[in-house]
Amino acid sequence: FFHLLMIDSIPHPLFVIILVGPDETPFGIQKDLLCAQSPYYREELARLALLGQNEKLEMIVKLPDTDVETFGCFQNFIFTGQVYDKAGGREIPDYPLLMGVWKLATRLRMAPLRVAVLDVTAERRQKTSCIPGTPLLIQAWRETEEGSGLRLMLITWAAEHSMFSHAFWYIST
């Protein structure tokens, strides 16, 4: 294993082509950058190396269940450390997109991206004064693991909203 790490530390022109979505939209990312950011890809590409499949200038992997917009947030994060390009005038991602980025970060085992998604989710709530609707809350409950930061954040917000709405109704009547 150490030998593989030494090989990867030598400068090289290797790229990973990631085919995103059902239309397989291609994105090229330098192999070392991808491996440095994603434990999933670090292990997957090391496995391919053991099979002798890393001697090409390009390796191809697929993310068929990820849409291009979600992948764009992932790609922006690995290059800039930000989920979206706020300085470049990009709009803050909506809640469904942030949910997709969270799921991708979970799949790729990228804890820093998950933290960034929580930060942007809180930023969205602060800027819009709105929480996600019931369908997304249900999706978050079903598609995130027990105790996950996103699930806890959204459920807490829903509980606060419910208590506030109930208290307002009680005072109004």
Short mmCIF file of C-alpha atoms in Angstrom, two decimals:
data_model
loop_
_atom_site.label_atom_id
_atom_site.label_comp_id
_atom_site.label_asym_id
_atom_site.label_seq_id
_atom_site.Cartn_x
_atom_site.Cartn_y
_atom_site.Cartn_z
CA PHE A 1 0.00 0.00 0.00
CA PHE A 2 2.81 2.44 0.86
CA HIS A 3 4.30 1.74 -2.55
CA LEU A 4 1.04 2.90 -4.18
CA LEU A 5 1.13 6.12 -2.19
CA MET A 6 4.67 6.77 -3.35
CA ILE A 7 3.69 6.25 -6.98
CA ASP A 8 0.80 8.71 -6.63
CA SER A 9 3.08 11.37 -5.13
CA ILE A 10 5.12 11.57 -8.32
CA PRO A 11 3.87 14.39 -10.60
CA HIS A 12 1.86 13.00 -13.48
CA PRO A 13 -0.74 14.04 -16.06
CA LEU A 14 -3.40 11.52 -15.01
CA PHE A 15 -7.02 12.59 -15.16
CA VAL A 16 -10.23 10.94 -14.08
CA ILE A 17 -13.16 11.41 -16.43
CA ILE A 18 -16.37 11.30 -14.44
CA LEU A 19 -19.47 10.58 -16.48
CA VAL A 20 -22.31 12.31 -14.66
CA GLY A 21 -26.00 11.52 -14.86
CA PRO A 22 -27.92 9.27 -17.22
CA ASP A 23 -26.60 11.27 -20.21
CA GLU A 24 -23.02 10.67 -18.99
CA THR A 25 -21.91 14.30 -19.19
CA PRO A 26 -18.08 14.13 -18.97
CA PHE A 27 -16.06 16.07 -16.40
CA GLY A 28 -12.27 15.79 -16.17
CA ILE A 29 -10.55 16.18 -12.81
CA GLN A 30 -6.87 15.67 -12.06
CA LYS A 31 -6.51 12.32 -10.29
CA ASP A 32 -4.43 13.60 -7.36
CA LEU A 33 -6.92 16.37 -6.60
CA LEU A 34 -9.84 13.94 -6.67
CA CYS A 35 -8.01 11.46 -4.42
CA ALA A 36 -6.98 14.20 -1.99
CA GLN A 37 -10.59 15.32 -1.58
CA SER A 38 -12.52 12.04 -1.63
CA PRO A 39 -11.69 8.95 0.43
CA TYR A 40 -14.11 7.01 -1.79
CA TYR A 41 -12.19 7.84 -4.96
CA ARG A 42 -8.85 7.39 -3.21
CA GLU A 43 -9.80 3.79 -2.44
CA GLU A 44 -11.55 3.14 -5.75
CA LEU A 45 -8.64 4.40 -7.83
CA ALA A 46 -6.13 2.50 -5.67
CA ARG A 47 -8.20 -0.64 -6.34
CA LEU A 48 -8.04 0.05 -10.08
CA ALA A 49 -4.26 0.51 -9.75
CA LEU A 50 -3.97 -2.93 -8.20
CA LEU A 51 -5.82 -4.30 -11.22
CA GLY A 52 -3.33 -2.53 -13.51
CA GLN A 53 -5.90 -0.08 -14.83
CA ASN A 54 -4.15 3.14 -13.81
CA GLU A 55 -1.53 3.30 -16.53
CA LYS A 56 -3.78 5.28 -18.86
CA LEU A 57 -3.77 9.07 -19.04
CA GLU A 58 -7.50 8.99 -18.32
CA MET A 59 -9.52 6.74 -16.08
CA ILE A 60 -13.28 6.67 -16.44
CA VAL A 61 -15.75 6.41 -13.58
CA LYS A 62 -19.50 6.96 -13.56
CA LEU A 63 -21.97 8.77 -11.32
CA PRO A 64 -25.24 7.83 -13.04
CA ASP A 65 -27.48 8.87 -10.13
CA THR A 66 -26.01 12.38 -9.80
CA ASP A 67 -27.26 15.35 -11.80
CA VAL A 68 -24.91 17.86 -13.41
CA GLU A 69 -25.91 20.72 -11.09
CA THR A 70 -25.14 18.65 -7.98
CA PHE A 71 -21.83 17.58 -9.49
CA GLY A 72 -21.09 21.22 -10.28
CA CYS A 73 -21.36 22.06 -6.56
CA PHE A 74 -19.05 19.13 -5.76
CA GLN A 75 -16.57 20.28 -8.39
CA ASN A 76 -16.68 23.88 -7.15
CA PHE A 77 -15.99 22.61 -3.63
CA ILE A 78 -12.95 20.53 -4.53
CA PHE A 79 -11.40 23.48 -6.37
CA THR A 80 -12.41 26.35 -4.06
CA GLY A 81 -13.61 24.91 -0.75
CA GLN A 82 -17.03 26.51 -1.39
CA VAL A 83 -20.27 24.80 -2.38
CA TYR A 84 -21.16 27.63 -4.75
CA ASP A 85 -19.40 30.66 -6.21
CA LYS A 86 -20.84 33.44 -4.07
CA ALA A 87 -18.06 35.88 -5.05
CA GLY A 88 -18.79 35.17 -8.72
CA GLY A 89 -22.43 36.18 -8.29
CA ARG A 90 -23.96 32.70 -8.26
CA GLU A 91 -27.26 32.37 -6.44
CA ILE A 92 -27.30 30.36 -3.24
CA PRO A 93 -28.36 26.77 -4.05
CA ASP A 94 -31.93 25.81 -3.22
CA TYR A 95 -32.74 23.20 -0.60
CA PRO A 96 -33.27 20.27 -3.03
CA LEU A 97 -29.88 20.91 -4.64
CA LEU A 98 -28.22 21.10 -1.23
CA MET A 99 -29.87 17.78 -0.34
CA GLY A 100 -28.36 16.27 -3.50
CA VAL A 101 -24.91 17.62 -2.65
CA TRP A 102 -25.24 16.20 0.89
CA LYS A 103 -26.09 12.76 -0.50
CA LEU A 104 -23.15 12.89 -2.93
CA ALA A 105 -20.80 14.01 -0.12
CA THR A 106 -22.04 11.11 1.98
CA ARG A 107 -21.48 8.63 -0.86
CA LEU A 108 -17.98 9.98 -1.52
CA ARG A 109 -17.25 10.10 2.26
CA MET A 110 -16.37 13.79 2.17
CA ALA A 111 -16.97 15.15 5.67
CA PRO A 112 -15.67 18.65 4.79
CA LEU A 113 -18.22 18.93 1.97
CA ARG A 114 -20.98 17.81 4.33
CA VAL A 115 -19.98 20.57 6.78
CA ALA A 116 -19.98 23.08 3.93
CA VAL A 117 -23.48 21.95 2.90
CA LEU A 118 -24.72 22.50 6.47
CA ASP A 119 -23.23 25.99 6.43
CA VAL A 120 -24.85 26.88 3.10
CA THR A 121 -28.17 25.37 4.22
CA ALA A 122 -28.12 27.60 7.32
CA GLU A 123 -27.11 30.56 5.13
CA ARG A 124 -30.08 29.88 2.84
CA ARG A 125 -32.47 29.85 5.78
CA GLN A 126 -31.03 33.09 7.11
CA LYS A 127 -31.27 34.83 3.71
CA THR A 128 -34.73 33.58 2.79
CA SER A 129 -36.36 33.20 6.23
CA CYS A 130 -37.83 29.96 4.87
CA ILE A 131 -37.30 26.35 5.74
CA PRO A 132 -37.65 23.42 3.33
CA GLY A 133 -41.13 22.16 2.60
CA THR A 134 -42.60 18.93 3.90
CA PRO A 135 -41.62 16.80 0.84
CA LEU A 136 -37.93 17.64 1.32
CA LEU A 137 -38.16 17.03 5.07
CA ILE A 138 -39.60 13.59 4.35
CA GLN A 139 -36.88 12.95 1.75
CA ALA A 140 -34.18 14.02 4.23
CA TRP A 141 -35.61 11.67 6.83
CA ARG A 142 -35.68 8.75 4.39
CA GLU A 143 -32.38 9.38 2.59
CA THR A 144 -30.02 10.45 5.36
CA GLU A 145 -28.58 8.32 8.10
CA GLU A 146 -29.83 8.49 11.67
CA GLY A 147 -28.08 11.27 13.56
CA SER A 148 -26.77 13.00 10.42
CA GLY A 149 -26.21 16.72 10.69
CA LEU A 150 -28.58 17.55 7.84
CA ARG A 151 -31.40 15.41 9.22
CA LEU A 152 -31.00 16.95 12.67
CA MET A 153 -30.88 20.49 11.29
CA LEU A 154 -34.00 20.11 9.16
CA ILE A 155 -36.03 18.30 11.81
CA THR A 156 -35.09 20.94 14.40
CA TRP A 157 -36.18 23.69 12.03
CA ALA A 158 -39.48 21.92 11.35
CA ALA A 159 -40.11 21.51 15.09
CA GLU A 160 -39.32 25.19 15.74
CA HIS A 161 -41.61 26.22 12.88
CA SER A 162 -44.39 24.01 14.17
CA MET A 163 -44.10 25.35 17.71
CA PHE A 164 -44.03 28.95 16.46
CA SER A 165 -47.03 28.37 14.18
CA HIS A 166 -48.97 26.69 16.98
CA ALA A 167 -48.13 29.49 19.43
CA PHE A 168 -49.15 32.14 16.88
CA TRP A 169 -52.44 30.31 16.21
CA TYR A 170 -53.11 30.02 19.95
CA ILE A 171 -52.50 33.76 20.52
CA SER A 172 -54.64 34.70 17.51
CA THR A 173 -57.70 32.80 18.69
#
